[in-house]
Amino acid sequence: MKRLSEVRKVQRFGKSTLMVSLPAEWVKVMGLKPGDLVRINVREDGTLVVVPHSSTVHREESIVEILISSKTSDELLRRAIYTSYITGHDKIVIRSVDPSLTADQVQGVRSMVRALIGAEIVEQDLSKIVVQVFIDTARYNIQNLVSRMINIIKSMISYLNAGLHEFKTSLFRELLELEFELDRVYTLAVRYTYVLSSQREQESAEELPLLTEYRALIKSLEDVGDTLSSIAKLVDGDSTFEKLARILREPIAEISDLINYSLDVMMASLNSRNVLLANKSVDITAELVSYFSKLEYSVVKKVGMEEYPKVRSMLERIRLACNYLQSSAEMIFDIVVASKGNRIDLTMK
């Protein structure tokens, strides 16, 4: 429904009750009638949120139409579909002004739809494709999506370790599959934050003030995954790294253990909303970056000049992943502290 902005007068009802009438258009859209219940939520900034108590009320379906021609590149079309998805549209209608879509455009739509959780092609003819997004936002919350992203990253690290130990192509390919799944969850999380900011439902009231921090957090986690996948692409099938596996295996395993530990502490602090634990996760990731610098120096000393550039390239990617992880920990600290409102307890027990 369209946004409403009105100024209404507070009326006196009886001796001690003040009242404000509900907008007629809003009442009609929500399907309310006399005697129905509404939920009232008061936020910390004083904003009063009123939503129907009935869980059967849903937001109006959002439809977007994308007009293309035969000259529209499939890359541009894919980007438009992606943006339409993350900004919360439920139905995406792709329509060509020419008699038919090109073969590349059709394949581009299909590959993009496969990358979007809950999206399916429900209608198709020569000049039109309709994509429906079957996502019930009420089934998700941003914290669960963050948890899913962290678990995928931990799995990626496990496959990277196994890949360097056994040097099997299949292990590196599985890591890339996990990165594809991480991107899907990331995209859904971004969509969730957009829909959440527009719906402002009572169940999600706690998350609303922290949407900016959550968006920064999920972006940092996605960057960690992208960096890990770039390591797999760099190493996969390269005989130079296979020869250096003995040198790289132990330091990579050490840094991986530290990354996994930091991820566990980050998730625990986010779930418990424990400020001291969140601060610990920031300290751990800072130590991780420092520890990696020492580890990098010891590894570089053991390789020859011929292998140095490739090893250096891989180590730089690991360093970048550690930096993104540190940013993620800082975002979680911000979220945990902000969730405490006007009272932040830093006492040690």
Short mmCIF file of C-alpha atoms in Angstrom, two decimals:
data_model
loop_
_atom_site.label_atom_id
_atom_site.label_comp_id
_atom_site.label_asym_id
_atom_site.label_seq_id
_atom_site.Cartn_x
_atom_site.Cartn_y
_atom_site.Cartn_z
CA MET A 1 0.00 0.00 0.00
CA LYS A 2 1.10 3.60 -0.49
CA ARG A 3 2.66 5.45 2.43
CA LEU A 4 0.40 7.67 4.52
CA SER A 5 1.45 10.81 6.36
CA GLU A 6 -1.24 12.67 8.25
CA VAL A 7 -1.62 14.99 11.20
CA ARG A 8 -4.49 13.98 13.50
CA LYS A 9 -5.92 15.63 16.57
CA VAL A 10 -5.84 13.86 19.93
CA GLN A 11 -9.40 13.62 21.32
CA ARG A 12 -10.56 13.11 24.89
CA PHE A 13 -12.73 10.04 25.53
CA GLY A 14 -14.19 9.97 29.00
CA LYS A 15 -12.37 11.49 31.97
CA SER A 16 -8.86 10.09 31.51
CA THR A 17 -8.63 8.45 28.08
CA LEU A 18 -7.09 10.10 25.03
CA MET A 19 -7.72 8.68 21.55
CA VAL A 20 -6.71 9.10 17.90
CA SER A 21 -8.78 7.61 15.06
CA LEU A 22 -7.15 5.24 12.56
CA PRO A 23 -6.90 6.33 8.89
CA ALA A 24 -9.87 4.93 6.96
CA GLU A 25 -7.75 3.86 3.96
CA TRP A 26 -5.33 1.94 6.21
CA VAL A 27 -8.23 0.24 8.03
CA LYS A 28 -9.71 -0.82 4.68
CA VAL A 29 -6.42 -2.23 3.35
CA MET A 30 -5.78 -4.10 6.60
CA GLY A 31 -9.32 -5.50 6.57
CA LEU A 32 -10.06 -4.33 10.10
CA LYS A 33 -13.53 -4.10 11.59
CA PRO A 34 -14.92 -3.02 14.99
CA GLY A 35 -13.84 -5.45 17.71
CA ASP A 36 -10.62 -6.59 15.95
CA LEU A 37 -7.38 -6.51 17.94
CA VAL A 38 -4.28 -4.50 17.08
CA ARG A 39 -0.78 -4.73 18.53
CA ILE A 40 0.87 -1.56 19.83
CA ASN A 41 4.64 -1.29 20.09
CA VAL A 42 6.47 1.71 21.56
CA ARG A 43 10.03 2.13 20.28
CA GLU A 44 12.88 3.75 22.16
CA ASP A 45 12.62 6.94 20.09
CA GLY A 46 8.97 7.32 21.13
CA THR A 47 7.50 6.12 17.83
CA LEU A 48 4.23 4.25 18.23
CA VAL A 49 3.76 1.28 15.88
CA VAL A 50 0.26 -0.13 15.33
CA VAL A 51 -0.21 -3.40 13.39
CA PRO A 52 -3.16 -5.80 13.04
CA HIS A 53 -3.03 -8.62 15.57
CA SER A 54 -4.18 -11.16 12.97
CA SER A 55 -1.25 -13.03 11.41
CA THR A 56 -3.23 -13.43 8.18
CA VAL A 57 -2.60 -9.85 7.07
CA HIS A 58 0.06 -9.71 4.36
CA ARG A 59 1.66 -6.88 2.49
CA GLU A 60 0.45 -6.10 -1.00
CA GLU A 61 2.30 -7.96 -3.77
CA SER A 62 5.01 -5.81 -5.32
CA ILE A 63 5.33 -6.15 -9.11
CA VAL A 64 8.06 -4.66 -11.30
CA GLU A 65 8.26 -4.72 -15.10
CA ILE A 66 11.60 -4.74 -16.91
CA LEU A 67 11.41 -3.63 -20.54
CA ILE A 68 14.19 -4.81 -22.85
CA SER A 69 15.05 -4.96 -26.54
CA SER A 70 17.21 -7.32 -28.57
CA LYS A 71 20.13 -4.94 -27.96
CA THR A 72 19.85 -5.22 -24.16
CA SER A 73 22.81 -7.25 -22.91
CA ASP A 74 22.10 -10.34 -20.82
CA GLU A 75 24.51 -8.99 -18.19
CA LEU A 76 22.46 -5.80 -17.81
CA LEU A 77 19.26 -7.85 -17.65
CA ARG A 78 20.70 -10.13 -14.96
CA ARG A 79 21.74 -7.11 -12.93
CA ALA A 80 18.25 -5.60 -13.16
CA ILE A 81 16.64 -8.89 -12.05
CA TYR A 82 19.07 -9.15 -9.13
CA THR A 83 18.31 -5.60 -8.00
CA SER A 84 14.56 -6.18 -8.33
CA TYR A 85 14.89 -9.24 -6.11
CA ILE A 86 16.93 -7.66 -3.32
CA THR A 87 14.72 -4.55 -3.22
CA GLY A 88 11.75 -6.73 -2.29
CA HIS A 89 9.68 -7.20 -5.45
CA ASP A 90 7.53 -10.35 -5.46
CA LYS A 91 6.92 -10.59 -9.20
CA ILE A 92 9.41 -9.60 -11.90
CA VAL A 93 7.98 -9.31 -15.42
CA ILE A 94 10.60 -9.23 -18.20
CA ARG A 95 9.05 -8.01 -21.44
CA SER A 96 10.76 -7.48 -24.80
CA VAL A 97 9.62 -4.69 -27.13
CA ASP A 98 10.86 -6.89 -29.98
CA PRO A 99 9.03 -10.04 -31.19
CA SER A 100 11.16 -12.28 -28.97
CA LEU A 101 13.89 -12.41 -26.35
CA THR A 102 17.32 -13.48 -27.57
CA ALA A 103 18.72 -16.88 -26.60
CA ASP A 104 21.38 -15.19 -24.43
CA GLN A 105 18.70 -13.18 -22.62
CA VAL A 106 16.64 -16.29 -21.86
CA GLN A 107 19.71 -18.13 -20.56
CA GLY A 108 20.67 -15.07 -18.54
CA VAL A 109 17.26 -15.00 -16.85
CA ARG A 110 17.42 -18.73 -16.07
CA SER A 111 20.90 -18.57 -14.57
CA MET A 112 19.96 -15.55 -12.48
CA VAL A 113 16.80 -17.22 -11.17
CA ARG A 114 18.85 -20.26 -10.08
CA ALA A 115 20.99 -17.92 -7.99
CA LEU A 116 18.00 -16.45 -6.11
CA ILE A 117 16.43 -18.38 -3.22
CA GLY A 118 12.67 -18.73 -3.64
CA ALA A 119 12.57 -17.44 -7.24
CA GLU A 120 10.96 -19.43 -10.07
CA ILE A 121 9.92 -18.82 -13.66
CA VAL A 122 6.13 -19.17 -13.64
CA GLU A 123 5.31 -17.93 -17.14
CA GLN A 124 7.22 -17.73 -20.40
CA ASP A 125 6.56 -17.04 -24.06
CA LEU A 126 8.61 -15.63 -26.92
CA SER A 127 8.58 -12.03 -25.71
CA LYS A 128 7.93 -12.33 -21.97
CA ILE A 129 9.20 -14.13 -18.87
CA VAL A 130 7.56 -13.82 -15.46
CA VAL A 131 9.60 -14.58 -12.34
CA GLN A 132 7.71 -15.13 -9.08
CA VAL A 133 9.46 -14.90 -5.71
CA PHE A 134 7.92 -17.36 -3.25
CA ILE A 135 9.47 -16.01 -0.05
CA ASP A 136 7.56 -15.61 3.20
CA THR A 137 9.55 -12.97 5.07
CA ALA A 138 7.91 -13.96 8.36
CA ARG A 139 9.73 -17.33 8.20
CA TYR A 140 13.14 -15.67 8.38
CA ASN A 141 15.05 -13.37 10.67
CA ILE A 142 18.33 -11.66 9.96
CA GLN A 143 20.18 -13.36 12.82
CA ASN A 144 19.40 -16.84 11.45
CA LEU A 145 20.61 -15.78 8.00
CA VAL A 146 23.85 -14.45 9.51
CA SER A 147 24.27 -17.76 11.35
CA ARG A 148 23.79 -19.65 8.09
CA MET A 149 26.43 -17.51 6.37
CA ILE A 150 28.92 -18.14 9.18
CA ASN A 151 28.34 -21.90 9.03
CA ILE A 152 28.91 -21.91 5.26
CA ILE A 153 32.17 -20.00 5.71
CA LYS A 154 33.32 -22.56 8.28
CA SER A 155 32.57 -25.34 5.78
CA MET A 156 34.53 -23.48 3.09
CA ILE A 157 37.54 -23.30 5.41
CA SER A 158 37.30 -27.05 6.06
CA TYR A 159 37.33 -27.79 2.33
CA LEU A 160 40.25 -25.41 1.78
CA ASN A 161 42.25 -27.26 4.44
CA ALA A 162 41.34 -30.66 3.00
CA GLY A 163 42.12 -29.45 -0.51
CA LEU A 164 45.61 -28.30 0.46
CA HIS A 165 46.21 -31.55 2.35
CA GLU A 166 45.06 -33.95 -0.38
CA PHE A 167 45.27 -31.59 -3.36
CA LYS A 168 42.13 -32.96 -4.98
CA THR A 169 40.30 -30.87 -7.56
CA SER A 170 36.94 -32.11 -6.28
CA LEU A 171 37.55 -30.50 -2.87
CA PHE A 172 38.29 -27.09 -4.37
CA ARG A 173 35.23 -27.39 -6.63
CA GLU A 174 33.06 -28.14 -3.59
CA LEU A 175 34.39 -25.00 -1.94
CA LEU A 176 33.24 -23.03 -4.99
CA GLU A 177 29.79 -24.63 -4.72
CA LEU A 178 29.62 -23.48 -1.11
CA GLU A 179 30.55 -19.97 -2.22
CA PHE A 180 27.60 -20.05 -4.65
CA GLU A 181 25.31 -21.03 -1.77
CA LEU A 182 26.80 -18.29 0.41
CA ASP A 183 25.97 -15.75 -2.31
CA ARG A 184 22.38 -17.04 -2.40
CA VAL A 185 21.97 -16.64 1.36
CA TYR A 186 23.63 -13.21 1.24
CA THR A 187 21.22 -12.07 -1.48
CA LEU A 188 18.24 -13.31 0.55
CA ALA A 189 19.58 -11.49 3.62
CA VAL A 190 19.85 -8.24 1.66
CA ARG A 191 16.29 -8.71 0.38
CA TYR A 192 15.13 -9.36 3.94
CA THR A 193 16.57 -6.06 5.18
CA TYR A 194 14.85 -4.13 2.37
CA VAL A 195 11.48 -5.78 3.02
CA LEU A 196 11.90 -5.34 6.75
CA SER A 197 12.54 -1.62 6.42
CA SER A 198 9.35 -1.20 4.38
CA GLN A 199 7.07 -3.48 6.40
CA ARG A 200 8.09 -2.40 9.90
CA GLU A 201 6.21 -5.28 11.49
CA GLN A 202 6.06 -5.55 15.24
CA GLU A 203 7.85 -8.91 15.34
CA SER A 204 10.88 -7.30 13.70
CA ALA A 205 10.87 -4.09 15.73
CA GLU A 206 14.12 -4.98 17.55
CA GLU A 207 16.02 -5.40 14.28
CA LEU A 208 14.79 -2.21 12.57
CA PRO A 209 17.19 0.32 14.18
CA LEU A 210 20.14 -1.97 13.35
CA LEU A 211 19.48 -2.58 9.65
CA THR A 212 22.49 -0.51 8.54
CA GLU A 213 24.80 -2.52 10.81
CA TYR A 214 23.31 -5.83 9.66
CA ARG A 215 23.76 -4.87 6.00
CA ALA A 216 27.42 -4.03 6.66
CA LEU A 217 27.85 -7.31 8.55
CA ILE A 218 26.42 -9.57 5.85
CA LYS A 219 28.49 -7.74 3.22
CA SER A 220 31.69 -8.35 5.22
CA LEU A 221 30.82 -12.03 5.60
CA GLU A 222 30.13 -12.31 1.88
CA ASP A 223 33.54 -10.73 1.21
CA VAL A 224 35.17 -13.38 3.42
CA GLY A 225 33.54 -16.10 1.31
CA ASP A 226 34.52 -14.44 -1.98
CA THR A 227 38.12 -14.25 -0.83
CA LEU A 228 38.21 -17.91 0.20
CA SER A 229 36.80 -18.93 -3.19
CA SER A 230 39.46 -16.84 -4.95
CA ILE A 231 42.11 -18.88 -3.09
CA ALA A 232 40.54 -22.11 -4.37
CA LYS A 233 40.56 -20.77 -7.94
CA LEU A 234 44.19 -19.73 -7.58
CA VAL A 235 45.38 -23.07 -6.18
CA ASP A 236 43.17 -25.53 -8.10
CA GLY A 237 45.17 -27.46 -10.68
CA ASP A 238 48.38 -25.45 -10.16
CA SER A 239 51.32 -27.84 -9.80
CA THR A 240 53.39 -25.14 -8.08
CA PHE A 241 51.10 -25.19 -5.06
CA GLU A 242 51.03 -28.97 -5.07
CA LYS A 243 54.80 -28.99 -4.68
CA LEU A 244 54.54 -26.45 -1.85
CA ALA A 245 51.74 -28.28 -0.05
CA ARG A 246 54.10 -29.54 2.64
CA ILE A 247 55.17 -25.99 3.51
CA LEU A 248 51.69 -24.46 3.31
CA ARG A 249 49.67 -27.21 4.97
CA GLU A 250 50.56 -26.54 8.61
CA PRO A 251 50.37 -22.71 8.63
CA ILE A 252 47.06 -22.74 6.72
CA ALA A 253 45.66 -25.26 9.22
CA GLU A 254 46.76 -23.01 12.13
CA ILE A 255 45.19 -19.88 10.70
CA SER A 256 42.04 -21.82 9.80
CA ASP A 257 41.63 -23.00 13.39
CA LEU A 258 41.89 -19.40 14.59
CA ILE A 259 39.36 -18.23 12.00
CA ASN A 260 36.91 -20.95 13.06
CA TYR A 261 37.34 -20.00 16.71
CA SER A 262 36.74 -16.33 15.99
CA LEU A 263 33.60 -17.21 14.00
CA ASP A 264 32.29 -19.29 16.92
CA VAL A 265 32.83 -16.41 19.37
CA MET A 266 31.22 -13.92 16.97
CA MET A 267 28.11 -16.08 16.60
CA ALA A 268 27.89 -16.73 20.34
CA SER A 269 28.11 -13.02 21.14
CA LEU A 270 25.43 -12.18 18.57
CA ASN A 271 23.06 -14.85 19.89
CA SER A 272 23.59 -13.96 23.54
CA ARG A 273 23.83 -10.18 23.03
CA ASN A 274 26.81 -10.31 25.39
CA VAL A 275 28.88 -7.12 25.09
CA LEU A 276 31.98 -8.60 26.74
CA LEU A 277 31.88 -11.61 24.43
CA ALA A 278 31.42 -9.35 21.40
CA ASN A 279 34.45 -7.35 22.52
CA LYS A 280 36.39 -10.60 22.83
CA SER A 281 35.56 -11.45 19.20
CA VAL A 282 36.98 -8.07 18.11
CA ASP A 283 40.17 -8.73 20.09
CA ILE A 284 40.50 -12.24 18.65
CA THR A 285 40.20 -11.06 15.05
CA ALA A 286 42.71 -8.27 15.71
CA GLU A 287 45.13 -10.87 17.10
CA LEU A 288 44.36 -13.04 14.09
CA VAL A 289 45.56 -10.32 11.71
CA SER A 290 48.72 -9.81 13.78
CA TYR A 291 49.39 -13.55 14.04
CA PHE A 292 48.98 -13.96 10.30
CA SER A 293 51.69 -11.36 9.61
CA LYS A 294 54.19 -13.43 11.60
CA LEU A 295 53.02 -16.63 9.93
CA GLU A 296 53.34 -15.07 6.50
CA TYR A 297 56.95 -14.09 7.17
CA SER A 298 57.90 -17.61 8.26
CA VAL A 299 56.33 -19.17 5.14
CA VAL A 300 57.90 -16.73 2.68
CA LYS A 301 61.38 -17.53 4.05
CA LYS A 302 60.91 -21.21 3.13
CA VAL A 303 60.05 -20.80 -0.57
CA GLY A 304 62.27 -20.09 -3.54
CA MET A 305 62.18 -17.03 -5.78
CA GLU A 306 60.26 -18.92 -8.48
CA GLU A 307 57.41 -19.92 -6.16
CA TYR A 308 57.37 -16.68 -4.16
CA PRO A 309 54.93 -14.64 -6.35
CA LYS A 310 52.22 -17.32 -6.29
CA VAL A 311 52.60 -18.06 -2.59
CA ARG A 312 52.55 -14.34 -1.87
CA SER A 313 49.35 -13.99 -3.91
CA MET A 314 47.64 -16.72 -1.90
CA LEU A 315 48.80 -15.31 1.43
CA GLU A 316 47.53 -11.85 0.47
CA ARG A 317 44.09 -13.35 -0.11
CA ILE A 318 44.16 -14.99 3.32
CA ARG A 319 45.20 -11.67 4.86
CA LEU A 320 42.25 -9.99 3.11
CA ALA A 321 39.86 -12.63 4.49
CA CYS A 322 41.20 -11.94 8.00
CA ASN A 323 40.64 -8.20 7.52
CA TYR A 324 37.04 -8.78 6.40
CA LEU A 325 36.56 -11.03 9.41
CA GLN A 326 37.79 -8.26 11.69
CA SER A 327 35.27 -5.87 10.12
CA SER A 328 32.52 -8.45 10.72
CA ALA A 329 33.46 -8.72 14.40
CA GLU A 330 33.36 -4.93 14.75
CA MET A 331 29.89 -4.83 13.18
CA ILE A 332 28.67 -7.52 15.58
CA PHE A 333 30.04 -5.50 18.50
CA ASP A 334 28.10 -2.45 17.27
CA ILE A 335 24.90 -4.51 16.95
CA VAL A 336 25.25 -6.03 20.42
CA VAL A 337 25.98 -2.67 22.09
CA ALA A 338 23.16 -0.90 20.22
CA SER A 339 20.70 -3.62 21.25
CA LYS A 340 21.29 -2.71 24.91
CA GLY A 341 19.50 0.62 24.53
CA ASN A 342 20.17 3.15 27.27
CA ARG A 343 21.94 0.77 29.67
CA ILE A 344 25.21 -0.94 28.72
CA ASP A 345 26.58 -3.26 31.40
CA LEU A 346 30.37 -3.63 31.20
CA THR A 347 30.85 -5.03 34.70
CA MET A 348 33.10 -8.06 34.96
CA LYS A 349 31.64 -11.10 36.76
#
